[in-house]
Short mmCIF file of C-alpha atoms in Angstrom, two decimals:
data_model
loop_
_atom_site.label_atom_id
_atom_site.label_comp_id
_atom_site.label_asym_id
_atom_site.label_seq_id
_atom_site.Cartn_x
_atom_site.Cartn_y
_atom_site.Cartn_z
CA ASN A 174 102.60 112.00 86.11
CA ALA A 175 102.47 108.10 86.57
CA GLY A 176 105.64 106.71 87.78
CA VAL A 177 108.01 106.32 91.13
CA THR A 178 107.92 109.24 93.63
CA GLN A 179 110.75 109.52 96.38
CA THR A 180 109.92 111.83 99.21
CA PRO A 181 111.98 113.58 100.24
CA LYS A 182 114.47 114.79 97.39
CA PHE A 183 116.89 115.94 100.35
CA ARG A 184 117.45 115.92 103.71
CA VAL A 185 120.26 116.15 106.37
CA LEU A 186 120.41 114.24 109.66
CA LYS A 187 122.18 114.29 112.51
CA THR A 188 124.88 111.14 113.20
CA GLY A 189 121.83 108.47 115.65
CA GLN A 190 119.18 110.21 114.12
CA SER A 191 116.33 108.29 112.31
CA MET A 192 114.03 108.82 109.72
CA THR A 193 112.16 106.91 106.69
CA LEU A 194 112.78 107.40 102.98
CA LEU A 195 108.99 106.75 101.16
CA CYS A 196 109.01 105.03 97.53
CA ALA A 197 104.92 104.95 96.00
CA GLN A 198 104.79 103.31 92.68
CA ASP A 199 101.03 103.84 90.68
CA MET A 200 102.19 101.24 87.59
CA ASN A 201 101.04 98.22 89.65
CA HIS A 202 104.34 96.57 89.83
CA GLU A 203 105.05 93.38 91.98
CA TYR A 204 108.92 94.46 92.28
CA MET A 205 110.21 97.09 93.95
CA TYR A 206 114.07 97.86 95.53
CA TRP A 207 115.68 100.56 97.19
CA TYR A 208 119.31 101.48 96.48
CA ARG A 209 122.98 103.56 96.90
CA GLN A 210 124.75 105.28 94.83
CA ASP A 211 128.02 106.13 95.83
CA PRO A 212 130.80 107.81 93.56
CA GLY A 213 132.86 104.99 91.41
CA MET A 214 131.04 102.03 92.79
CA GLY A 215 127.48 102.54 90.31
CA LEU A 216 124.11 100.99 92.30
CA ARG A 217 124.34 98.71 95.23
CA LEU A 218 121.42 96.52 96.61
CA ILE A 219 119.87 97.66 99.67
CA HIS A 220 116.90 96.12 100.06
CA TYR A 221 114.02 94.18 97.89
CA SER A 222 110.84 93.23 97.79
CA VAL A 223 109.09 90.56 95.27
CA GLY A 224 105.09 91.59 96.28
CA GLU A 225 102.94 92.63 99.18
CA GLY A 226 104.19 92.08 102.59
CA THR A 227 107.86 90.20 101.53
CA THR A 228 111.13 92.43 101.62
CA ALA A 229 114.73 90.56 101.54
CA LYS A 230 117.93 91.57 101.95
CA GLY A 231 120.32 92.81 98.93
CA GLU A 232 123.84 93.36 99.33
CA VAL A 233 124.15 95.49 101.28
CA PRO A 234 121.47 96.10 103.78
CA ASP A 235 123.37 96.85 107.01
CA GLY A 236 121.55 99.65 109.23
CA TYR A 237 118.75 100.22 106.71
CA ASN A 238 115.43 98.19 106.89
CA VAL A 239 112.19 98.28 104.72
CA SER A 240 108.18 97.36 104.79
CA ARG A 241 106.04 97.43 101.98
CA LEU A 242 102.97 97.20 103.69
CA LYS A 243 100.52 98.18 100.78
CA LYS A 244 102.10 96.96 97.07
CA GLN A 245 102.37 100.40 95.64
CA ASN A 246 104.53 102.05 98.96
CA PHE A 247 108.21 100.72 99.84
CA LEU A 248 109.36 102.26 102.69
CA LEU A 249 113.31 102.40 103.40
CA GLY A 250 114.42 102.74 107.24
CA LEU A 251 117.64 104.27 108.98
CA GLU A 252 117.30 103.99 112.94
CA SER A 253 120.07 105.55 113.83
CA ALA A 254 122.33 107.07 110.88
CA ALA A 255 125.88 107.03 110.81
CA PRO A 256 128.10 109.01 107.87
CA SER A 257 129.05 106.28 106.00
CA GLN A 258 125.07 106.35 105.04
CA THR A 259 125.79 109.65 103.32
CA SER A 260 124.79 108.67 99.26
CA VAL A 261 122.27 109.01 97.16
CA TYR A 262 118.93 106.76 97.53
CA PHE A 263 116.89 105.66 94.43
CA CYS A 264 114.26 103.41 94.99
CA ALA A 265 112.88 100.95 91.64
CA SER A 266 110.06 99.29 90.68
CA ARG A 267 109.42 96.99 87.35
CA THR A 268 106.79 94.91 86.50
CA GLY A 269 107.38 90.70 85.84
CA GLY A 270 108.92 89.44 82.81
CA ALA A 271 112.80 89.38 81.95
CA ASN A 272 112.89 92.32 79.62
CA TYR A 273 111.76 94.75 82.10
CA GLY A 274 114.27 97.23 83.03
CA TYR A 275 113.84 99.40 86.33
CA THR A 276 111.48 102.61 86.72
CA PHE A 277 113.11 104.71 88.61
CA GLY A 278 112.33 107.82 90.99
CA SER A 279 114.57 110.96 91.20
CA GLY A 280 116.73 109.51 94.09
CA THR A 281 117.13 111.21 97.55
CA ARG A 282 120.14 113.00 98.12
CA LEU A 283 120.89 112.12 101.72
CA THR A 284 123.72 113.45 104.02
CA VAL A 285 124.18 112.83 107.56
CA VAL A 286 126.82 115.03 109.60
CA ALA B 136 132.89 89.67 93.94
CA GLN B 137 132.77 91.69 90.70
CA LYS B 138 130.10 90.51 88.23
CA ILE B 139 129.72 93.39 86.15
CA THR B 140 132.80 95.60 84.58
CA GLN B 141 133.19 98.72 82.97
CA THR B 142 137.26 99.35 82.29
CA GLN B 143 136.29 102.96 81.31
CA PRO B 144 135.87 105.26 84.21
CA GLY B 145 135.62 108.22 80.64
CA MET B 146 134.97 108.45 77.07
CA PHE B 147 135.36 111.47 74.84
CA VAL B 148 133.42 111.07 71.52
CA GLN B 149 132.97 114.01 68.84
CA GLU B 150 129.07 115.05 68.20
CA LYS B 151 127.99 112.83 64.80
CA GLU B 152 130.29 109.90 65.60
CA ALA B 153 129.57 106.42 66.75
CA VAL B 154 130.87 105.40 70.76
CA THR B 155 131.28 102.02 71.96
CA LEU B 156 131.10 101.99 75.63
CA ASP B 157 132.54 98.56 77.18
CA CYS B 158 130.72 96.06 79.56
CA THR B 159 131.87 92.24 80.33
CA TYR B 160 129.98 89.98 82.99
CA ASP B 161 130.33 86.87 84.85
CA THR B 162 128.41 84.69 85.27
CA SER B 163 127.49 81.07 85.56
CA ASP B 164 123.70 81.28 85.04
CA GLN B 165 122.36 79.58 81.43
CA SER B 166 119.81 82.46 81.72
CA TYR B 167 119.89 86.43 82.65
CA GLY B 168 119.22 89.33 81.02
CA LEU B 169 121.31 92.64 80.42
CA PHE B 170 120.78 95.67 80.67
CA TRP B 171 121.68 99.76 79.82
CA TYR B 172 120.92 102.60 81.81
CA LYS B 173 121.75 106.05 80.90
CA GLN B 174 122.13 109.08 84.33
CA PRO B 175 122.28 112.32 83.15
CA SER B 176 123.22 115.15 85.02
CA SER B 177 119.87 116.12 86.18
CA GLY B 178 120.43 112.68 88.09
CA GLU B 179 117.65 110.43 87.26
CA MET B 180 118.48 106.87 85.69
CA ILE B 181 116.84 105.78 82.52
CA PHE B 182 116.64 102.20 81.31
CA LEU B 183 117.59 102.20 77.49
CA ILE B 184 118.21 99.11 76.46
CA TYR B 185 117.33 95.02 77.04
CA GLN B 186 119.67 91.92 75.84
CA GLY B 187 118.61 88.60 77.22
CA SER B 188 121.15 85.88 76.87
CA TYR B 189 119.11 83.50 74.49
CA ASP B 190 118.53 86.45 72.34
CA GLU B 191 120.30 85.87 69.28
CA GLN B 192 119.99 88.76 67.60
CA ASN B 193 121.72 92.15 68.93
CA ALA B 194 119.16 94.38 71.01
CA THR B 195 118.47 97.36 68.89
CA GLU B 196 116.74 100.94 70.69
CA GLY B 197 116.81 104.14 68.23
CA ARG B 198 120.51 104.88 68.26
CA TYR B 199 121.24 102.52 70.82
CA SER B 200 122.66 98.92 69.39
CA LEU B 201 124.05 96.34 72.26
CA ASN B 202 127.18 94.12 70.65
CA PHE B 203 126.49 91.03 72.89
CA GLN B 204 129.40 88.45 72.92
CA LYS B 205 128.14 85.66 74.92
CA ALA B 206 131.16 83.58 74.81
CA ARG B 207 133.45 86.68 75.50
CA LYS B 208 131.10 87.47 78.19
CA SER B 209 130.57 90.92 77.11
CA ALA B 210 127.98 93.37 76.47
CA ASN B 211 129.34 96.42 74.66
CA LEU B 212 126.89 99.58 74.19
CA VAL B 213 126.94 101.10 70.85
CA ILE B 214 125.86 104.99 70.24
CA SER B 215 125.64 105.90 67.31
CA ALA B 216 125.43 109.97 65.60
CA SER B 217 126.28 110.91 69.42
CA GLN B 218 124.30 113.73 70.60
CA LEU B 219 125.11 116.21 72.90
CA GLY B 220 122.33 115.11 74.79
CA ASP B 221 124.19 111.72 75.66
CA SER B 222 126.20 113.34 76.98
CA ALA B 223 125.98 111.59 81.00
CA MET B 224 127.08 108.59 83.02
CA TYR B 225 125.95 104.68 81.22
CA PHE B 226 125.73 102.43 83.24
CA CYS B 227 125.51 98.61 82.84
CA ALA B 228 123.92 95.86 84.74
CA MET B 229 122.85 92.34 84.66
CA ARG B 230 120.13 90.11 86.22
CA GLU B 231 120.50 86.92 86.29
CA GLU B 232 117.34 83.94 86.64
CA GLU B 233 119.49 82.35 89.42
CA THR B 234 118.47 84.54 91.92
CA GLY B 235 114.98 84.12 91.08
CA GLY B 236 115.19 86.68 88.39
CA PHE B 237 114.61 89.60 91.12
CA LYS B 238 117.96 91.14 91.64
CA THR B 239 120.13 93.23 88.81
CA ILE B 240 123.69 93.90 89.85
CA PHE B 241 125.26 97.21 88.18
CA GLY B 242 129.05 97.89 87.27
CA ALA B 243 130.48 101.05 88.41
CA GLY B 244 129.59 103.74 85.45
CA THR B 245 131.10 105.16 82.54
CA ARG B 246 130.72 108.59 81.86
CA LEU B 247 130.92 109.86 78.05
CA PHE B 248 131.56 113.70 77.30
CA VAL B 249 130.36 114.53 73.58
CA LYS B 250 132.11 117.13 72.51
CA ALA B 251 130.98 119.93 70.27
#
């Protein structure tokens, strides 16, 4: 099915461990985003990309790194996980044009213990 | 600074009735877009409706309409003829052209409960 695919769907990490979340889209979208969702806070932008090879910081980038080596993939890395990074992570993509909303992945629930 | 405000943490509505979910926003940009998303209990995020700042008419998509009052900086979502499947979390969001149109910011959300 066309859309945005996130892997893994669930993960438990120990403090200090590292991991990479993968986002893949097959819609040829230029823009890709990583958000985190915490209770009562809506979605907050971590990093985003406006095209292959580009990345930029969002509202809450600290503790995360990203890469977009291929247009269809956007990777989110946690180098040294902390309990404060326990959250649900959403990847999203969109095409150009002002009136296009995001297509979201199904989310990754990450728990850092 | 908070740019999207959803003042209703939770709302109840009777099935088949209409309900309005409030959203106010803050921007100094002239060109911007407003969005509503739905998040059911299954967790996925679903794009519902879009309103551009220069659009003179309120956006409509099926049972969803956006009550856009530019001077008041409000973009309320109206759901007509509520259904049990409308029970979900609803997020208001804004994309400002000032930032190159790249970033969308979200409100904290309103949880809607539809009663049978």
